[in-house]
Amino acid sequence: MGFYKNIVFLCVVGLASCAPPPAQKCKLSDSDCMKTAFQQYLPTFVSGIPELGVEVLDVMDMEDIKFDLSGLKFTLQEGKLKGLKSSIIDGARWDMAKKRLHIDFHNNCTIRGHYTASGRILILPITGDGNMKLKLRNLVVKLFIDFDMGKNDEGKDIIVAKKFGYEYDVIDNVHYDLSNLFNGNKELSETMLTFLNQNWKQIVKEFGTPMMNVSAKKIYKNIATFLKNTPLEDIVLS
Ligand SMILES: *[C@@H]1O[C@H](CO)[C@@H](O)[C@H](O)[C@H]1NC(C)=O
Ligand SMILES: *[C@@H]1O[C@H](CO)[C@@H](O)[C@H](O)[C@H]1NC(C)=O
């Protein structure tokens, strides 16, 4: 059963509010329409659609992170990314010649979790084991997904995602808050937090990618699952 059919069914038996489908249908080639449709569908999508295998992406449970980069050993566990729901879609374009979907968006988001750190950040030595909270203001992401056309079990056309890539930048600011730095030494902690917040741009460049990688991978995986489980005719105009 398709997603809209499910909604209709739930409406009939009175389990769901019978709102119109959450996004307008567009031709694949109509980028203006697509941008609006992606924006309309975003809250539904990031809230999770269990019947289509789409996980909750806001709040997103992040895969654990562990890296050793430029002299810093760092782990993040039970990471949670919050704020995708507030994203503004800046573009959604299907390039049918190159079989590439481009999705551009920006948002404000937070990443929280349990961190450990040892080594050095840029020039300063660091040790810590506690809670981390990052606030990203104006995170800009350009995601692309390469795909092929395919058929589902019923012979209906679907889009089969093959791989993805992305670029990101934080334009306005990142605010860092880490508890229990230097075994709780207040003076050293304050010095470090001030340093992190003053040098946020360079720190994002050096150490941001592992966190962005796990988030982008999870977004991609769920878009791929959605496309695999949704006949094209249900979501686009031919
Ligand atoms: C992000 O926050 C800033 C400052 O509060 C606000 O002006 C901007 O509209 C927000 N952006 C989004 C995409 O919500
Ligand atoms: C991020 O992911 C890309 C693509 O999978 C990979 O090449 C790169 O090494 C990863 N970077 C880090 C720092 O994890």
XYZ file of C-alpha atoms and ligand atoms in Angstrom:
266
model
C 0.000 0.000 0.000
C 1.294 3.422 -0.954
C 1.790 6.261 1.457
C -1.200 8.319 0.315
C -3.396 5.238 0.208
C -2.383 4.613 3.809
C -3.382 8.124 4.745
C -6.718 7.740 3.000
C -7.241 4.463 4.816
C -6.394 6.033 8.175
C -8.719 8.926 7.362
C -11.569 6.554 6.586
C -11.162 4.730 9.851
C -10.677 8.051 11.632
C -7.139 7.576 12.927
C -5.467 10.491 11.156
C -6.381 14.088 10.551
C -7.482 14.129 6.946
C -5.190 16.815 5.670
C -4.395 16.929 1.952
C -1.225 15.107 0.879
C 1.750 16.840 2.494
C 3.361 18.010 -0.750
C 2.301 19.146 -4.178
C 3.191 16.942 -7.150
C 5.625 18.319 -9.724
C 7.234 17.318 -12.963
C 10.791 16.162 -12.330
C 12.016 18.923 -14.636
C 10.189 21.697 -12.734
C 12.800 22.863 -10.233
C 10.705 25.710 -8.794
C 7.834 23.362 -8.077
C 10.256 20.758 -6.661
C 11.811 23.265 -4.291
C 8.374 24.072 -2.870
C 7.390 20.395 -2.730
C 10.575 19.458 -0.853
C 9.931 22.293 1.604
C 6.326 21.146 2.100
C 7.316 17.521 2.577
C 10.287 18.186 4.888
C 8.404 18.158 8.247
C 6.676 14.869 7.364
C 9.902 13.319 6.141
C 12.132 14.249 9.082
C 9.447 13.159 11.559
C 9.878 9.626 10.192
C 7.557 7.546 7.983
C 7.672 4.034 9.439
C 5.505 2.473 6.689
C 8.128 3.566 4.137
C 11.135 2.693 6.281
C 12.081 6.337 6.863
C 13.643 6.912 10.285
C 13.128 9.935 12.494
C 15.725 12.513 11.428
C 14.771 15.310 13.776
C 15.847 14.588 16.425
C 18.467 12.389 14.695
C 20.289 9.663 16.631
C 23.813 9.914 15.277
C 26.096 6.971 14.759
C 29.004 7.014 17.238
C 31.995 9.024 16.083
C 35.641 8.323 16.713
C 38.521 10.106 15.024
C 42.168 10.949 15.344
C 42.807 14.080 13.294
C 45.564 16.713 13.386
C 46.684 15.647 16.872
C 43.191 15.359 18.396
C 41.678 12.080 19.531
C 37.941 12.547 19.856
C 34.845 10.422 20.400
C 31.172 11.317 20.470
C 28.563 8.883 21.754
C 24.778 9.119 21.874
C 25.036 12.112 19.578
C 21.794 13.850 18.729
C 21.310 16.304 15.889
C 18.348 18.591 16.255
C 16.983 21.170 13.835
C 16.657 19.626 10.367
C 12.930 20.358 10.553
C 13.661 24.078 10.476
C 15.666 23.797 7.248
C 15.021 26.147 4.379
C 15.239 24.358 1.033
C 17.288 26.557 -1.299
C 17.035 24.264 -4.298
C 15.856 20.808 -5.368
C 16.813 19.878 -8.889
C 16.646 16.584 -10.791
C 19.293 16.514 -13.507
C 17.900 13.687 -15.642
C 20.794 13.791 -18.117
C 23.413 13.231 -15.406
C 20.967 11.243 -13.217
C 21.831 13.417 -10.283
C 19.497 14.955 -7.699
C 20.741 18.183 -6.098
C 19.292 19.271 -2.757
C 20.531 22.530 -1.225
C 19.387 23.678 2.203
C 20.393 25.693 5.228
C 19.369 25.634 8.875
C 20.291 26.310 12.480
C 20.927 23.129 14.418
C 22.437 21.704 17.572
C 24.547 18.620 18.183
C 24.643 17.164 21.683
C 26.256 14.073 23.059
C 28.841 12.545 25.327
C 32.364 13.423 24.206
C 35.908 12.452 25.088
C 38.871 14.477 23.842
C 42.629 14.238 24.243
C 45.595 15.686 22.419
C 45.484 19.199 21.105
C 43.094 21.485 19.280
C 45.039 23.700 16.880
C 47.735 24.864 19.318
C 46.145 24.189 22.714
C 46.377 20.923 24.666
C 42.989 19.473 25.605
C 41.615 16.673 27.753
C 37.962 16.179 28.556
C 35.198 13.677 29.129
C 31.673 15.026 29.523
C 28.752 16.566 27.687
C 29.116 18.492 24.474
C 26.700 20.945 22.952
C 27.353 22.642 19.632
C 25.055 25.286 18.217
C 25.475 25.853 14.504
C 24.023 29.037 13.068
C 23.437 29.036 9.342
C 24.745 25.643 8.319
C 24.627 25.486 4.515
C 24.560 22.054 2.863
C 24.681 21.084 -0.800
C 23.845 17.414 -1.171
C 23.744 15.400 -4.363
C 22.490 11.890 -4.992
C 23.373 9.867 -8.089
C 20.625 7.504 -9.191
C 19.358 5.091 -11.827
C 15.799 4.485 -12.923
C 14.463 1.110 -11.809
C 11.289 -0.901 -11.188
C 9.768 -2.143 -7.959
C 8.272 -5.620 -7.461
C 5.007 -4.481 -9.029
C 6.818 -3.241 -12.119
C 6.319 0.442 -11.273
C 9.039 2.987 -11.951
C 11.167 3.955 -8.989
C 14.387 5.885 -8.450
C 17.299 3.821 -7.200
C 19.855 5.920 -5.333
C 23.454 4.817 -5.947
C 25.727 7.168 -4.082
C 25.943 10.642 -2.656
C 28.283 13.487 -1.981
C 27.969 16.795 -0.197
C 29.611 20.058 0.700
C 28.923 22.124 3.772
C 29.866 25.383 5.367
C 28.847 27.152 8.551
C 28.320 30.776 7.626
C 27.366 32.638 10.808
C 28.737 30.920 13.883
C 29.350 27.794 15.921
C 28.997 27.983 19.684
C 30.866 25.313 21.671
C 29.965 24.167 25.149
C 31.890 21.245 26.708
C 31.489 20.139 30.312
C 34.214 18.531 32.410
C 37.245 19.760 30.502
C 40.579 19.209 32.264
C 38.874 17.157 35.019
C 36.685 20.122 35.826
C 39.445 22.727 36.262
C 37.468 25.944 35.946
C 40.192 28.286 34.767
C 41.563 25.942 32.106
C 38.018 25.146 30.967
C 37.092 28.764 30.514
C 40.280 29.458 28.595
C 39.575 26.518 26.296
C 35.913 27.418 25.680
C 36.849 30.998 24.887
C 39.514 29.726 22.501
C 37.087 27.329 20.784
C 34.449 29.993 20.358
C 36.920 32.535 19.040
C 38.381 30.082 16.540
C 35.130 28.326 15.585
C 35.656 28.711 11.860
C 39.029 27.017 11.763
C 37.868 24.284 14.154
C 34.913 23.468 11.904
C 37.351 23.177 8.992
C 39.710 20.862 10.856
C 37.266 18.711 12.824
C 33.736 19.244 11.481
C 33.748 16.661 8.722
C 33.376 13.450 10.790
C 30.174 14.782 12.373
C 28.838 16.042 9.074
C 29.717 12.713 7.439
C 27.570 10.622 9.761
C 24.667 13.066 9.501
C 24.824 13.320 5.705
C 25.089 9.546 5.386
C 21.959 9.062 7.473
C 20.011 11.666 5.470
C 21.114 9.988 2.236
C 20.241 6.507 3.466
C 16.712 7.585 4.360
C 16.106 9.451 1.099
C 17.297 6.326 -0.752
C 14.898 4.127 1.255
C 12.015 6.526 0.614
C 12.672 6.534 -3.137
C 12.999 2.751 -3.269
C 9.657 2.298 -1.491
C 7.686 4.979 -3.335
C 6.547 4.513 -6.948
C 7.457 7.569 -8.955
C 3.853 8.021 -10.099
C 2.803 8.604 -6.467
C 5.109 11.585 -6.020
C 5.677 13.231 -9.418
C 3.641 14.319 -12.411
C 4.552 12.601 -15.661
C 18.772 30.997 12.279
O 18.838 31.875 13.383
C 18.968 33.240 12.998
C 19.206 34.063 14.244
O 18.350 33.683 15.272
C 17.708 33.654 12.248
O 17.796 35.002 11.839
C 17.564 32.757 11.015
O 16.350 33.055 10.336
C 17.560 31.292 11.420
N 17.610 30.472 10.203
C 16.762 29.470 9.961
C 16.946 28.724 8.695
O 15.871 29.155 10.728
C 34.002 11.783 5.191
O 33.408 10.971 4.188
C 34.136 10.948 2.973
C 33.299 10.210 1.953
O 32.792 9.002 2.458
C 35.492 10.308 3.213
O 36.233 10.280 2.018
C 36.225 11.121 4.264
O 37.454 10.494 4.573
C 35.399 11.273 5.514
N 36.105 12.223 6.383
C 36.227 12.075 7.681
C 37.091 13.075 8.375
O 35.654 11.199 8.319
